[in-house]
Coordinates of C-alpha atoms in Angstrom, one line a residue:
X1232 CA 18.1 -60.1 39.8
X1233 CA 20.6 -58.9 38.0
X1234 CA 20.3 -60.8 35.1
X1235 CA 16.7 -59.7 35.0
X1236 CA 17.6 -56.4 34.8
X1237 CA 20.0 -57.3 31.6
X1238 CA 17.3 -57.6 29.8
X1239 CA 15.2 -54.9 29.8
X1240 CA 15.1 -52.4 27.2
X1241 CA 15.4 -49.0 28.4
X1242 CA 15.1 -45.2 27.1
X1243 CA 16.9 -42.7 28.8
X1244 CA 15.4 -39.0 28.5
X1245 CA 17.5 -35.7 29.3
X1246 CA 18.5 -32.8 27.9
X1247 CA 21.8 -32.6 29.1
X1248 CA 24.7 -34.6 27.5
X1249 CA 26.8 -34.9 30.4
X1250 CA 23.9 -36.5 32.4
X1251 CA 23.2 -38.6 29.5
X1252 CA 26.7 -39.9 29.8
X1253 CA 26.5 -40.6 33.1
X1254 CA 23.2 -42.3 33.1
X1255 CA 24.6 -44.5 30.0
X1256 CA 28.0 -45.4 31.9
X1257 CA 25.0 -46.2 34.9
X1258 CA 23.0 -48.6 32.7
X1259 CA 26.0 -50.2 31.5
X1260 CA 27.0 -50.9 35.2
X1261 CA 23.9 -53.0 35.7
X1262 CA 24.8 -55.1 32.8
X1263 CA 22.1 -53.2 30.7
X1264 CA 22.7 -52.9 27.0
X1265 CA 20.1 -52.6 25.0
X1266 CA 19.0 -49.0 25.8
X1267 CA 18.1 -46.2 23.5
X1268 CA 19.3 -42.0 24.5
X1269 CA 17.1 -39.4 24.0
X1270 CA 17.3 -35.7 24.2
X1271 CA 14.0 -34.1 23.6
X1272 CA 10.5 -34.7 24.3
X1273 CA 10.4 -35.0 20.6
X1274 CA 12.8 -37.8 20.2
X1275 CA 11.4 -40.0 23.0
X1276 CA 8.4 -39.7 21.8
X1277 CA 9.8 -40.9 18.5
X1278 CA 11.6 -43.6 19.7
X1279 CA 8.7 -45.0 22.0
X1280 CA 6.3 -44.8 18.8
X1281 CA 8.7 -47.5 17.1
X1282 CA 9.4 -49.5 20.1
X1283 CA 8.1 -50.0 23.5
X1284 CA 10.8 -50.0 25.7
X1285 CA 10.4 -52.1 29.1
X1286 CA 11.9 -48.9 31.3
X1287 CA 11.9 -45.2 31.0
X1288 CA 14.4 -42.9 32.6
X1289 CA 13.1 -39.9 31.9
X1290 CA 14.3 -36.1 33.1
X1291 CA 11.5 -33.6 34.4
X1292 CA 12.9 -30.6 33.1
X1293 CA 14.1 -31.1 29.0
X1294 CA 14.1 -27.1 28.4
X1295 CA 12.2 -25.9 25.6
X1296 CA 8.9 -28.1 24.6
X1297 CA 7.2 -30.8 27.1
X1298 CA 8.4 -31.7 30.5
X1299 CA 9.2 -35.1 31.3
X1300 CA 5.5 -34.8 33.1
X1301 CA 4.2 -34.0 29.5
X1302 CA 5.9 -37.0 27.9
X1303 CA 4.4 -39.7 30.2
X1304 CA 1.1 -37.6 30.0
X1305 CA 1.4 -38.3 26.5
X1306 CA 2.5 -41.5 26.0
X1307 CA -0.4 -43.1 28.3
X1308 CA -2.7 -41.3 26.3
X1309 CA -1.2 -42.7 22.7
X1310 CA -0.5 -46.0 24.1
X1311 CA 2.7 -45.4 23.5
X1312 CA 3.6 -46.9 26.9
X1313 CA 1.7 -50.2 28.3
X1314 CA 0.7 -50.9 31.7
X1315 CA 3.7 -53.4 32.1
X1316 CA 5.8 -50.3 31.4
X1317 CA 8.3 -49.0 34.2
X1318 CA 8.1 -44.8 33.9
X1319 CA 11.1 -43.5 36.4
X1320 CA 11.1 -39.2 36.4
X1321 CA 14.5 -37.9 37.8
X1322 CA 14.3 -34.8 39.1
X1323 CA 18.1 -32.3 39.3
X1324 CA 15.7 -30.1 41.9
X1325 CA 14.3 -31.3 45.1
X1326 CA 12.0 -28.2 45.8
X1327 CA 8.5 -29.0 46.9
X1328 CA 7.2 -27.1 43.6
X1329 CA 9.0 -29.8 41.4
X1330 CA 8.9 -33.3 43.5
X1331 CA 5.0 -32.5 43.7
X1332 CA 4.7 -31.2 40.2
X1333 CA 6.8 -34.7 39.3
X1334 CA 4.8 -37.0 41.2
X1335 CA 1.2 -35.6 40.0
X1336 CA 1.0 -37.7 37.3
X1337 CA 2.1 -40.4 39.2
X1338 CA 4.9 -42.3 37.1
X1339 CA 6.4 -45.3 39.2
X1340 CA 8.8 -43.7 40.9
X1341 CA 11.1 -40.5 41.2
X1342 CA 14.5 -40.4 41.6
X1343 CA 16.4 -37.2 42.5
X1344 CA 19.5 -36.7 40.8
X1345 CA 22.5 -37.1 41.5
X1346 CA 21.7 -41.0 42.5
X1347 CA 23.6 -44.5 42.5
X1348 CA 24.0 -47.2 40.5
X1349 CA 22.9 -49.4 43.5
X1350 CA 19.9 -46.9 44.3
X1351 CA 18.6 -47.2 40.7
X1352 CA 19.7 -50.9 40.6
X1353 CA 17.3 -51.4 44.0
X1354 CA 14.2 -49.2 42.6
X1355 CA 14.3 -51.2 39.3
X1356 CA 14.6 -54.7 40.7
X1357 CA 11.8 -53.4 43.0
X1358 CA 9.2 -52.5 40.2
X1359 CA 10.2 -55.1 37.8
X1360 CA 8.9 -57.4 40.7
X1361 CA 5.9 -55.2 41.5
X1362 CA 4.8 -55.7 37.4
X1363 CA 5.2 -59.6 37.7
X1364 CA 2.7 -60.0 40.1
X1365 CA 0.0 -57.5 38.8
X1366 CA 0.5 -58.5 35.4
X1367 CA -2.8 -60.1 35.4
X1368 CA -4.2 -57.4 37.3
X1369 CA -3.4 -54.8 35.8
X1370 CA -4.7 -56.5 32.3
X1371 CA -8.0 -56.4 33.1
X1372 CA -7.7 -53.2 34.3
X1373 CA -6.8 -51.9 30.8
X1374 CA -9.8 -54.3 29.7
X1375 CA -12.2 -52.6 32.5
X1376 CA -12.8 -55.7 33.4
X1377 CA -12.6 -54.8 37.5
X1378 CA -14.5 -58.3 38.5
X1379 CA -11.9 -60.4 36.8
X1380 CA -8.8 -57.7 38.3
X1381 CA -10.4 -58.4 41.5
X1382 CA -10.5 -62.0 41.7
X1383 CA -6.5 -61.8 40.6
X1384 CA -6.2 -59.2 43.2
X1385 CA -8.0 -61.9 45.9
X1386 CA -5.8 -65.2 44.5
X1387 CA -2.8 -62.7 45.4
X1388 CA -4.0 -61.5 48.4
X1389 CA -4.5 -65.2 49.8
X1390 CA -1.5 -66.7 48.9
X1391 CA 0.7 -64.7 51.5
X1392 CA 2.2 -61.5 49.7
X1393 CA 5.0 -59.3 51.2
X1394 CA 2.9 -56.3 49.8
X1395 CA -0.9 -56.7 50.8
X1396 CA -1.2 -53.0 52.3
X1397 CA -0.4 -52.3 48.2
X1398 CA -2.8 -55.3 47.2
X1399 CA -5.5 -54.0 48.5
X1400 CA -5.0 -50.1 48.1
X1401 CA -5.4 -51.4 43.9
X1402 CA -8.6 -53.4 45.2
X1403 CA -10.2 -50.8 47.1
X1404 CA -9.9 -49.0 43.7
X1405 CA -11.2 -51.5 41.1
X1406 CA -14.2 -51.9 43.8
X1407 CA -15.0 -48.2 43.3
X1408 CA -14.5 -47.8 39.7
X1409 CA -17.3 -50.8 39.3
X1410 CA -19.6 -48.8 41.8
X1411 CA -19.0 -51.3 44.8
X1412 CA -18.4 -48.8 47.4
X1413 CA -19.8 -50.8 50.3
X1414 CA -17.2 -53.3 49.9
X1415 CA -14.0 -50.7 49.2
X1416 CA -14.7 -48.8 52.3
X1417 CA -14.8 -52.1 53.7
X1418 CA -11.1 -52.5 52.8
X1419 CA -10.5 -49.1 53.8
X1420 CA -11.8 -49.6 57.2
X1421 CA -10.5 -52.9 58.2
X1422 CA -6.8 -50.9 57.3
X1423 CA -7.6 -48.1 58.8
X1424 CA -8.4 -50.1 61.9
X1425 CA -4.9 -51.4 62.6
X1426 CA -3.4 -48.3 61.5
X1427 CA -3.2 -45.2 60.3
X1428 CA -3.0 -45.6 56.4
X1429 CA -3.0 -42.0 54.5
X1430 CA -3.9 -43.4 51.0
X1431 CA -6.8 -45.4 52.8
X1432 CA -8.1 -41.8 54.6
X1433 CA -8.0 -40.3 50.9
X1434 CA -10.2 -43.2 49.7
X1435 CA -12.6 -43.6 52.3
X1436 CA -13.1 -39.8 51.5
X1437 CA -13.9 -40.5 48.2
X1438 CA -16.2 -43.2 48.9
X1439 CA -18.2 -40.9 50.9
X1440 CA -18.1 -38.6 48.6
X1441 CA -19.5 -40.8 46.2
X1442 CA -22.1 -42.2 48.3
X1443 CA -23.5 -38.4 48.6
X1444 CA -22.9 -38.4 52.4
X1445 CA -21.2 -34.8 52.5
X1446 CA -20.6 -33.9 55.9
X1447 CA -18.8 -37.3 56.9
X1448 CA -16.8 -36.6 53.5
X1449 CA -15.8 -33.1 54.5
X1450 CA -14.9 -34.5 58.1
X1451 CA -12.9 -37.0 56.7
X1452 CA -10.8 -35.4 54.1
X1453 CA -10.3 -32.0 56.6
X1454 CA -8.7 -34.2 58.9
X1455 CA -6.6 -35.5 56.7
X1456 CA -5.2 -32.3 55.4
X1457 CA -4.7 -31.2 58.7
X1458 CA -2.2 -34.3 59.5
X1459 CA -0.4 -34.0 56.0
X1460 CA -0.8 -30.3 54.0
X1461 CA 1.3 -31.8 51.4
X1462 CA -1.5 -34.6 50.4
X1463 CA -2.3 -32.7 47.3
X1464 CA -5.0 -35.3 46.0
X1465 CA -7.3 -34.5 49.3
X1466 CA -7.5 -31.1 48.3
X1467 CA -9.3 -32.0 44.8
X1468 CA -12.0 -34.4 46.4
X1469 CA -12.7 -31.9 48.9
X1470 CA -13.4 -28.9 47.0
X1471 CA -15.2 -31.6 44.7
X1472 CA -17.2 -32.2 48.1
X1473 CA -17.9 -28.4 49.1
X1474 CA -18.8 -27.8 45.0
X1475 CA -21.7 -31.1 45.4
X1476 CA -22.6 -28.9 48.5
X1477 CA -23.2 -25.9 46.9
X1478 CA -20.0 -24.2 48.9
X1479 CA -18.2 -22.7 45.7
X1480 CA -16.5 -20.0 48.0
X1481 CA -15.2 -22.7 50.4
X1482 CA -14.1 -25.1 47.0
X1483 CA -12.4 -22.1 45.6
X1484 CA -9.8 -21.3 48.8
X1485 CA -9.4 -25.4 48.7
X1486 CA -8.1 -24.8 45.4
X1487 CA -6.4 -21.8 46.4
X1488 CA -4.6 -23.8 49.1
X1489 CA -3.5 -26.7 46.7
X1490 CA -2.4 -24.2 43.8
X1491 CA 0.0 -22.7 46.0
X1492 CA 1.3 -26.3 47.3
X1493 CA 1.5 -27.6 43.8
X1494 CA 1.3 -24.8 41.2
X1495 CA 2.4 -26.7 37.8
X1496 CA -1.0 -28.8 38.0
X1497 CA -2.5 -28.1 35.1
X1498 CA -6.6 -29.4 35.4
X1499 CA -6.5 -28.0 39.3
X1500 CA -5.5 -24.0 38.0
X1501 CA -8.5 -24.4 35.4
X1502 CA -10.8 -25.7 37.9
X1503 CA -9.7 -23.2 40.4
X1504 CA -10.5 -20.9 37.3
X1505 CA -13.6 -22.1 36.4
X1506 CA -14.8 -21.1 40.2
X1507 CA -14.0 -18.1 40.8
X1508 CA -15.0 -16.8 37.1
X1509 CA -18.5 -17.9 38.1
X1510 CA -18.6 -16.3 41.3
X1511 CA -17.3 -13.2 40.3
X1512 CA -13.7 -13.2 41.5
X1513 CA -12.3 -12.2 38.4
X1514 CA -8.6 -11.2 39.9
X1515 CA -8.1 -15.0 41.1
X1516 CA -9.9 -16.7 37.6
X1517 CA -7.0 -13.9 35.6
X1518 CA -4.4 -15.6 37.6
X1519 CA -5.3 -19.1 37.3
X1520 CA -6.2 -19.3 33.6
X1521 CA -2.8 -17.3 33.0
X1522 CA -1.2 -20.2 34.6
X1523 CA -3.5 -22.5 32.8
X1524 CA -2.3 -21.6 29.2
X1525 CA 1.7 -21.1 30.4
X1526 CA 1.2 -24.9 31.3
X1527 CA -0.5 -26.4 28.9
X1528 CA 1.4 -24.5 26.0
X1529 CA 3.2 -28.3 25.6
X1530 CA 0.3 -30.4 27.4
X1531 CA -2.0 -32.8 25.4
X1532 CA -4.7 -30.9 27.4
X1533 CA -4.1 -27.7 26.1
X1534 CA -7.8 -26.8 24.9
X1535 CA -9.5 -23.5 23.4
X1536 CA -11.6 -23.4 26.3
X1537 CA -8.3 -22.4 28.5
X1538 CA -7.1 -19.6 26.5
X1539 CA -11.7 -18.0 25.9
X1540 CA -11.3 -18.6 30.2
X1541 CA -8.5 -16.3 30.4
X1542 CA -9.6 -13.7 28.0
X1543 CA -13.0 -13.5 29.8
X1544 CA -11.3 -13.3 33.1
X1545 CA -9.6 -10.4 31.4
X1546 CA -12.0 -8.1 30.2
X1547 CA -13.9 -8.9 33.5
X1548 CA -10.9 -7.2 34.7
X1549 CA -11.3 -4.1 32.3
X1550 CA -8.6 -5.5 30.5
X1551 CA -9.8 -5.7 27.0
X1552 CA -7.2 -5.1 24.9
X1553 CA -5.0 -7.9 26.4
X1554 CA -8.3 -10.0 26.2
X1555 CA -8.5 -9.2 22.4
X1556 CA -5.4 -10.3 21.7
X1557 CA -6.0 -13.5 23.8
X1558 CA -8.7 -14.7 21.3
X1559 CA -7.0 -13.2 18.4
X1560 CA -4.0 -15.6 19.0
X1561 CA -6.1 -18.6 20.0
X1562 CA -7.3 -18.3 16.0
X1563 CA -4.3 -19.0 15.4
X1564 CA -3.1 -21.6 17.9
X1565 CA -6.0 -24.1 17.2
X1566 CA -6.9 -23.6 13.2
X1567 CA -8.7 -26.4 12.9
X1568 CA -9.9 -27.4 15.6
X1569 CA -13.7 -28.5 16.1
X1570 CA -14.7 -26.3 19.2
X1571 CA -12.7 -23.1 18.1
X1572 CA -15.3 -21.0 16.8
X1573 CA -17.4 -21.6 19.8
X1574 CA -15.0 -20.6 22.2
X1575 CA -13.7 -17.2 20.0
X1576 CA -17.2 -16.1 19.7
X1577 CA -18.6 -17.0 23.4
X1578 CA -15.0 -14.5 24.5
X1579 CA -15.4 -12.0 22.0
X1580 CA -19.6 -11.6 22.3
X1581 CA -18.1 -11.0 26.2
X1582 CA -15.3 -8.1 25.2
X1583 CA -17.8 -6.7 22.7
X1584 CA -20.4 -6.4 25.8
X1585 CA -18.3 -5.3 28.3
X1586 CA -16.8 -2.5 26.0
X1587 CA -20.9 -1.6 25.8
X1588 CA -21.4 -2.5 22.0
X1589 CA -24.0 -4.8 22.6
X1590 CA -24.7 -5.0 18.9
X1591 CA -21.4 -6.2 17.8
X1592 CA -21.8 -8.6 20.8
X1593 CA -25.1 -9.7 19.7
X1594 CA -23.1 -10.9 16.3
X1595 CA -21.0 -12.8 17.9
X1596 CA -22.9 -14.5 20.1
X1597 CA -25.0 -15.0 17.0
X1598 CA -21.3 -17.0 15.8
X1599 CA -21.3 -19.2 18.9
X1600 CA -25.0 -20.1 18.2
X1601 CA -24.2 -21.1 15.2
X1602 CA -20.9 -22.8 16.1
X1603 CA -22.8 -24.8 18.8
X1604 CA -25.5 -26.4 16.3
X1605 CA -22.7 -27.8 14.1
X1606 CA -21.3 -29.7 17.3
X1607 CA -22.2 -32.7 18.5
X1608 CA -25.2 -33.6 20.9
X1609 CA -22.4 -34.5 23.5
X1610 CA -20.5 -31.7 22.5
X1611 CA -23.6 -28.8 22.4
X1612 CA -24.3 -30.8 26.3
X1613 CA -20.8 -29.3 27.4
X1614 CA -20.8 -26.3 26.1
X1615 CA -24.1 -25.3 27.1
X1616 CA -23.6 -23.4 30.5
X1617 CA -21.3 -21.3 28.5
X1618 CA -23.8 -20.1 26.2
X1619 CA -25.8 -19.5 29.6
X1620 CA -23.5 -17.0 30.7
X1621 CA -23.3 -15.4 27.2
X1622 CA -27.1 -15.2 27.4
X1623 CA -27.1 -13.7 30.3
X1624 CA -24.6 -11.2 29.9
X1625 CA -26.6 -10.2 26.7
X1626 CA -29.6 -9.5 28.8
X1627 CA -30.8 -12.5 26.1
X1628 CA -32.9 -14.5 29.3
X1629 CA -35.3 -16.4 27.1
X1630 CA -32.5 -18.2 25.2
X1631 CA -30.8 -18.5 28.8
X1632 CA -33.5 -20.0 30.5
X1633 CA -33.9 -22.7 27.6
X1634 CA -30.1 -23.2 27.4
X1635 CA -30.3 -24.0 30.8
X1636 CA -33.3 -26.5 30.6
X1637 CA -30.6 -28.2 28.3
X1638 CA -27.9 -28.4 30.2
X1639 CA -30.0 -29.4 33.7
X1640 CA -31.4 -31.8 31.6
X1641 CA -28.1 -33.5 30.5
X1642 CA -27.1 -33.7 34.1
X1643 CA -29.8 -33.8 36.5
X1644 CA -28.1 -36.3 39.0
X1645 CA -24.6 -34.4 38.9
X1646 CA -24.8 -32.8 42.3
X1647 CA -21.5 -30.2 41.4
X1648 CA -22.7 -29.7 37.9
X1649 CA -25.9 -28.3 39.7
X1650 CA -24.6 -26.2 42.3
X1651 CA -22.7 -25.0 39.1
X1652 CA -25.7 -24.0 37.3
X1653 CA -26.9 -22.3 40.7
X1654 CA -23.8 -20.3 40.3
X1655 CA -24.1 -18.8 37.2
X1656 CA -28.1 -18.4 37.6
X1657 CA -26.7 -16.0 40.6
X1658 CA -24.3 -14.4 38.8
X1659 CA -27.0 -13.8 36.1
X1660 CA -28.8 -12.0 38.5
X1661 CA -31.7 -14.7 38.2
X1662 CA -31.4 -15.9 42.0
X1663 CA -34.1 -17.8 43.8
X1664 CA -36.3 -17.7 40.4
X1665 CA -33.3 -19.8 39.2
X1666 CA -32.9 -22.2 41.6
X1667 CA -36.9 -23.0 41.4
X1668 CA -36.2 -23.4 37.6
X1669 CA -33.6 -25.9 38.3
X1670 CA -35.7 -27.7 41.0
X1671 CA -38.5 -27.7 38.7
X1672 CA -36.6 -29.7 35.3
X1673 CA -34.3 -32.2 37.7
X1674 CA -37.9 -33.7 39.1
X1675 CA -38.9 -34.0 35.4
X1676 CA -36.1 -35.6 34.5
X1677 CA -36.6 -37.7 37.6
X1678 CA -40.2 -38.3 36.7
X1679 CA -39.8 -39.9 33.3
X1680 CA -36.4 -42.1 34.3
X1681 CA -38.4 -43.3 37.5
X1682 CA -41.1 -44.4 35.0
X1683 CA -38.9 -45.7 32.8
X1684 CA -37.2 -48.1 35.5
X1685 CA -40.4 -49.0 36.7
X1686 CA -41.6 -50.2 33.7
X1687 CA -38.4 -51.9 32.8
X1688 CA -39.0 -54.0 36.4
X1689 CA -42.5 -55.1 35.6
X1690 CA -41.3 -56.4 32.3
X1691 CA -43.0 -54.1 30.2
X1692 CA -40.0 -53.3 27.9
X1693 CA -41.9 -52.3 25.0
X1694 CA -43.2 -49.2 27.1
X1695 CA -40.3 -48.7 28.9
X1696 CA -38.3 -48.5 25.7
X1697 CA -40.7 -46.0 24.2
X1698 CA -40.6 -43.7 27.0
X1699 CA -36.6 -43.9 27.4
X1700 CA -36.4 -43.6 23.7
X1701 CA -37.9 -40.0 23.7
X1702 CA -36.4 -39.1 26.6
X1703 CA -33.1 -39.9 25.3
X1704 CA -33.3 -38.2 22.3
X1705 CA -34.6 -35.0 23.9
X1706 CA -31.9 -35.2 26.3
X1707 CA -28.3 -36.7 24.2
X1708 CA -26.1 -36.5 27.0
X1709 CA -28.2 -37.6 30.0
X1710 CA -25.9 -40.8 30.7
X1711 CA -28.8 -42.1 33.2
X1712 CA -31.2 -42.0 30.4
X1713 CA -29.5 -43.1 27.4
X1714 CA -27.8 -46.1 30.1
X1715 CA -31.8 -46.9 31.1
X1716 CA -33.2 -46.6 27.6
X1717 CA -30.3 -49.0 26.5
X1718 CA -30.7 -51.4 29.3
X1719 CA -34.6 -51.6 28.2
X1720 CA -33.4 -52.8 24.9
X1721 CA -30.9 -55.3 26.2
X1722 CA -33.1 -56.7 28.8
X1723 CA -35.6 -56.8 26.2
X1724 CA -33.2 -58.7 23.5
X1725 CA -32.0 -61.4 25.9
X1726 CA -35.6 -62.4 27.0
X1727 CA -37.0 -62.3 23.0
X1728 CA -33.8 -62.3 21.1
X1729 CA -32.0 -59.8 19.2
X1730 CA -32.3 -57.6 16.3
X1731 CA -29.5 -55.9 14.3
X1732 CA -31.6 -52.5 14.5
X1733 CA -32.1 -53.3 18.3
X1734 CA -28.5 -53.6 18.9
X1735 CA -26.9 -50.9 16.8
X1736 CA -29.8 -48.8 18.8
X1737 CA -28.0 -49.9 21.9
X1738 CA -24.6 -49.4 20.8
X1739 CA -25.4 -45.4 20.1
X1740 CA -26.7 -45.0 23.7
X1741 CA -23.5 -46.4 24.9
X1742 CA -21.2 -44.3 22.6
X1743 CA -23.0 -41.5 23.7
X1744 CA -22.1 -42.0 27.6
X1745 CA -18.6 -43.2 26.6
X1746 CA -18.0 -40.3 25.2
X1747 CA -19.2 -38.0 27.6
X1748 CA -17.9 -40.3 30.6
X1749 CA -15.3 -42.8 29.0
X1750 CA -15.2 -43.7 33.1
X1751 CA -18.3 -44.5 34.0
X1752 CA -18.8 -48.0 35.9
X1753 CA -22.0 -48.7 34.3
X1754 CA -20.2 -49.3 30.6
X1755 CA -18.9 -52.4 31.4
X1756 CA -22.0 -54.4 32.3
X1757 CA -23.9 -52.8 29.5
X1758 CA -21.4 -53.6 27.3
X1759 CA -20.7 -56.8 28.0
X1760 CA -24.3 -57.7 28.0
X1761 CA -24.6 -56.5 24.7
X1762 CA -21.1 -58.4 23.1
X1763 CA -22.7 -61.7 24.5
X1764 CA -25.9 -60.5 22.5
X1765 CA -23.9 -60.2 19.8
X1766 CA -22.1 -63.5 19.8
X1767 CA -25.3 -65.2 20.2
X1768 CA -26.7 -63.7 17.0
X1769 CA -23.8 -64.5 14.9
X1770 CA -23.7 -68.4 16.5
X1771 CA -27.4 -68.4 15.7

């Protein structure tokens, strides 16, 4: 194995010389040559732009600039790094803040320094075998192509493995990101019924979730917190499960709980933000956001939307000076960028109001509006519930109530999105009247899709596609509609044959929902359906 290990490439990451010394005199141990030494986030970053190493040994703490978190974060997003890539972090701590803070982001493993040449000789042998096998696997997973990762998964899984509890934990997975969840709690289960599999709790939590069956969710992933505090990802789903419930006090101390466990998560303080900003617990939303922009000063995530949060949180707070200044700098920090304006304007229309000079407020709200048309349908979808609350603090319920429309529209069939919306129509002081609003567009929206499926089953595409085809461009970032109105067209194309308006039609639909859900399991078969369409027209 040895001789394996020879000849990798690797890139060795840490701040400190000494260390990167020792880690160099390690390599060189192993019969491992052909590395490259980097100090900075910069520098590996650099390095792994020119070449794609086949290991990374990379510190968590570099000092000043990203974190060794930051790098992989980045590098997975650039494609700097490919699945077949072996990311170690080595930690010099071993407090709980840093190991969980290190293994958020899930690299492959985590080493805490000071470590052995046989240690890291015995982890590396160990993944370099683990990549072998799923090769294949995880190909098509980069590919989305979950039917062909499972059949992979199921030649490996019948041929006698050493890992199968692993085997089918990446199974279980594939089957839920192509919307199979019948079959992955399946797998869950028949673990679960020999033992008692964490990981396999977590997921048939998930599933449940998924499946819109709450209660058993709840039940599931409360009693897995209570036999492991420390299994951080339960946490998420279940405040994801009280928030589909409509239970955003309960989701917010969920948050609470995790934040404390695992404070240098980034998304979980601005979703522990975004809560309690809505329901009124300014002190908690001031604490989280602050958090929020500390970490993702050096994240690829860092957003305007974190730094407007915190300065809302902070004239909520009577704090509007400090709040000022927040959207003053965030000018600065993100000239350039596309949402920018938006977000200034939504935080400053708030200062301007809660300092009581509604008509400087009513400029800058005038701004946001103004901001928002130049975005993007997908973009204007997003941002819509914050123009809600500007509305509403504005005492401006007309353009509130049709903001709203908008963004129920865009997301009828999101359960959390809605319980959202139910928040911020309370906070608007807009209460049952809301919720009857809400009621009232989600069966519209239901209306026409249900039409527009039923019509689509009896064949009639030509209707179906006209009613889809309004709907969708009424509502842009409805991913059910624009999914429906572009399976009409497919399904109308393969029986008829193709047009090049008809598929350049479908292929906006699709770019809409990737872009708003890049994740979305339905993708794949649309696409696919439509790349064979397109192969057939260019044969023909």
């Amino acid at each position: 194995m040895a001789s394996i290990l020879s000849k990798k490439q690797v890139l060795v990451v840490d701040d400190f010389a000494d260390m990167r010394s020792v880690l160099r005199g390690i390599l060189r141990s192993l019969s491992i040559n052909n590395f490259d030494l980097a100090a900075t986030a910069s520098e590996a970053l650099a390095i792994l732009q020119k070449r794609r190493p086949d290991i990374v040994l990379c510190d968590y703490n570099l000092g000043e600039g990203k974190d060794g978190q930051q790098v992989l974060e980045e590098a997975r997003e650039r494609q700097l790094i490919g699945v077949d890539t072996i990311y170690v972090m080595l930690t010099a701590e071993n407090t709980r803040e840093m190991v969980m803070a290190a293994v958020e982001y899930v690299p492959d493993s985590y080493l805490t320094k000071p470590f052995t040449a046989e240690l890291l000789k015995t982890r590396l042998e160990k993944l370099v075998q683990q990549k072998a096998q799923l090769s294949g696997v995880n190909e098509a997973l980069v590919a989305k192509d979950y039917a062909g990762a499972i059949t992979e998964l199921n030649t490996l899984l019948t041929s006698g493995p050493k890992n199968p509890l692993e085997l089918l934990k990446i199974k279980a997975e594939a089957l839920i990101s192509s919307n199979q969840l019948d079959a992955a709690q399946k797998v869950y289960q028949s673990i679960l019924k020999d033992r008692d599999v964490r990981w396999a709790r977590l997921g048939a939590g998930k599933v449940q979730l998924l499946r819109k069956d709450y209660t058993q969710a709840e039940e599931t992933l409360k009693a897995l917190i209570s036999a492991d505090r420390y299994m951080i990802q339960a946490y998420d789903v279940l405040a994801k499960t009280l928030m589909a419930q409509g239970r955003t006090e309960d989701a917010e101390k969920v948050l609470q709980q995790a934040a404390e466990l695992s404070p240098r998560g980034l998304k979980r303080q601005i979703e522990l933000g975004r809560v309690a900003l809505n329901s009124g617990n300014t002190q908690t939303a001031e604490k989280a956001f602050g958090r929020a922009v500390n970490l993702a000063k050096y994240s690829r995530y860092n957003h305007p939307s974190i730094h407007s949060s915190l300065a809302k949180s902070l004239t909520a707070n009577g704090k509007h000076t400090e709040a000022t200044k927040v959207v003053s700098e965030l000018g600065r920090a993100f000239s350039g960028h596309e949402e920018v304006e938006f977000h200034k304007a939504t935080a400053d229309a708030m200062i301007k109001a809660n300092q009581g000079n509604l008509k400087e407020a009513a400029a800058a709200l005038a701004i946001a509006e103004h901001a928002l048309g130049e975005s993007s349908g997908d973009q204007a979808a997003e941002l819509g519930l914050e123009m809600v609350k500007a509305y509403a603090k504005l005492g401006q319920h007309d353009k509130a109530e049709a903001m709203l429309r908008q963004a129920i529209a865009n997301n009828h069939d999101d359960d959390a999105f809605i319980a959202e919306v139910k928040q911020v129509c309370q906070s608007a002081g807009m209460g049952d009247e809301g919720d009857k609003k809400i009621q009232r567009v989600q069966q519209e929206i239901i209306k026409v899709n249900n039409a527009g499926v039923r019509l689509i089953k009896q064949g009639e595409f030509d209707a179906a596609i006209k009613l889809l085809r309004k709907a969708a461009d009424e509502m842009p970032g409805n991913k059910t509609v624009n999914l429906n109105a572009a399976k009409a067209i497919i399904m109308k194309m393969e029986q008829k044959g193709s047009t090049k308006e008809e598929v350049q039609l479908v292929r906006g639909y699709v770019e809409h929902v990737r872009s708003a859900a890049p994740e979305d399991w339905r993708l794949a078969d649309i696409s696919a359906r439509l790349q064979r369409l397109v192969t057939k027209q260019k044969e023909a």
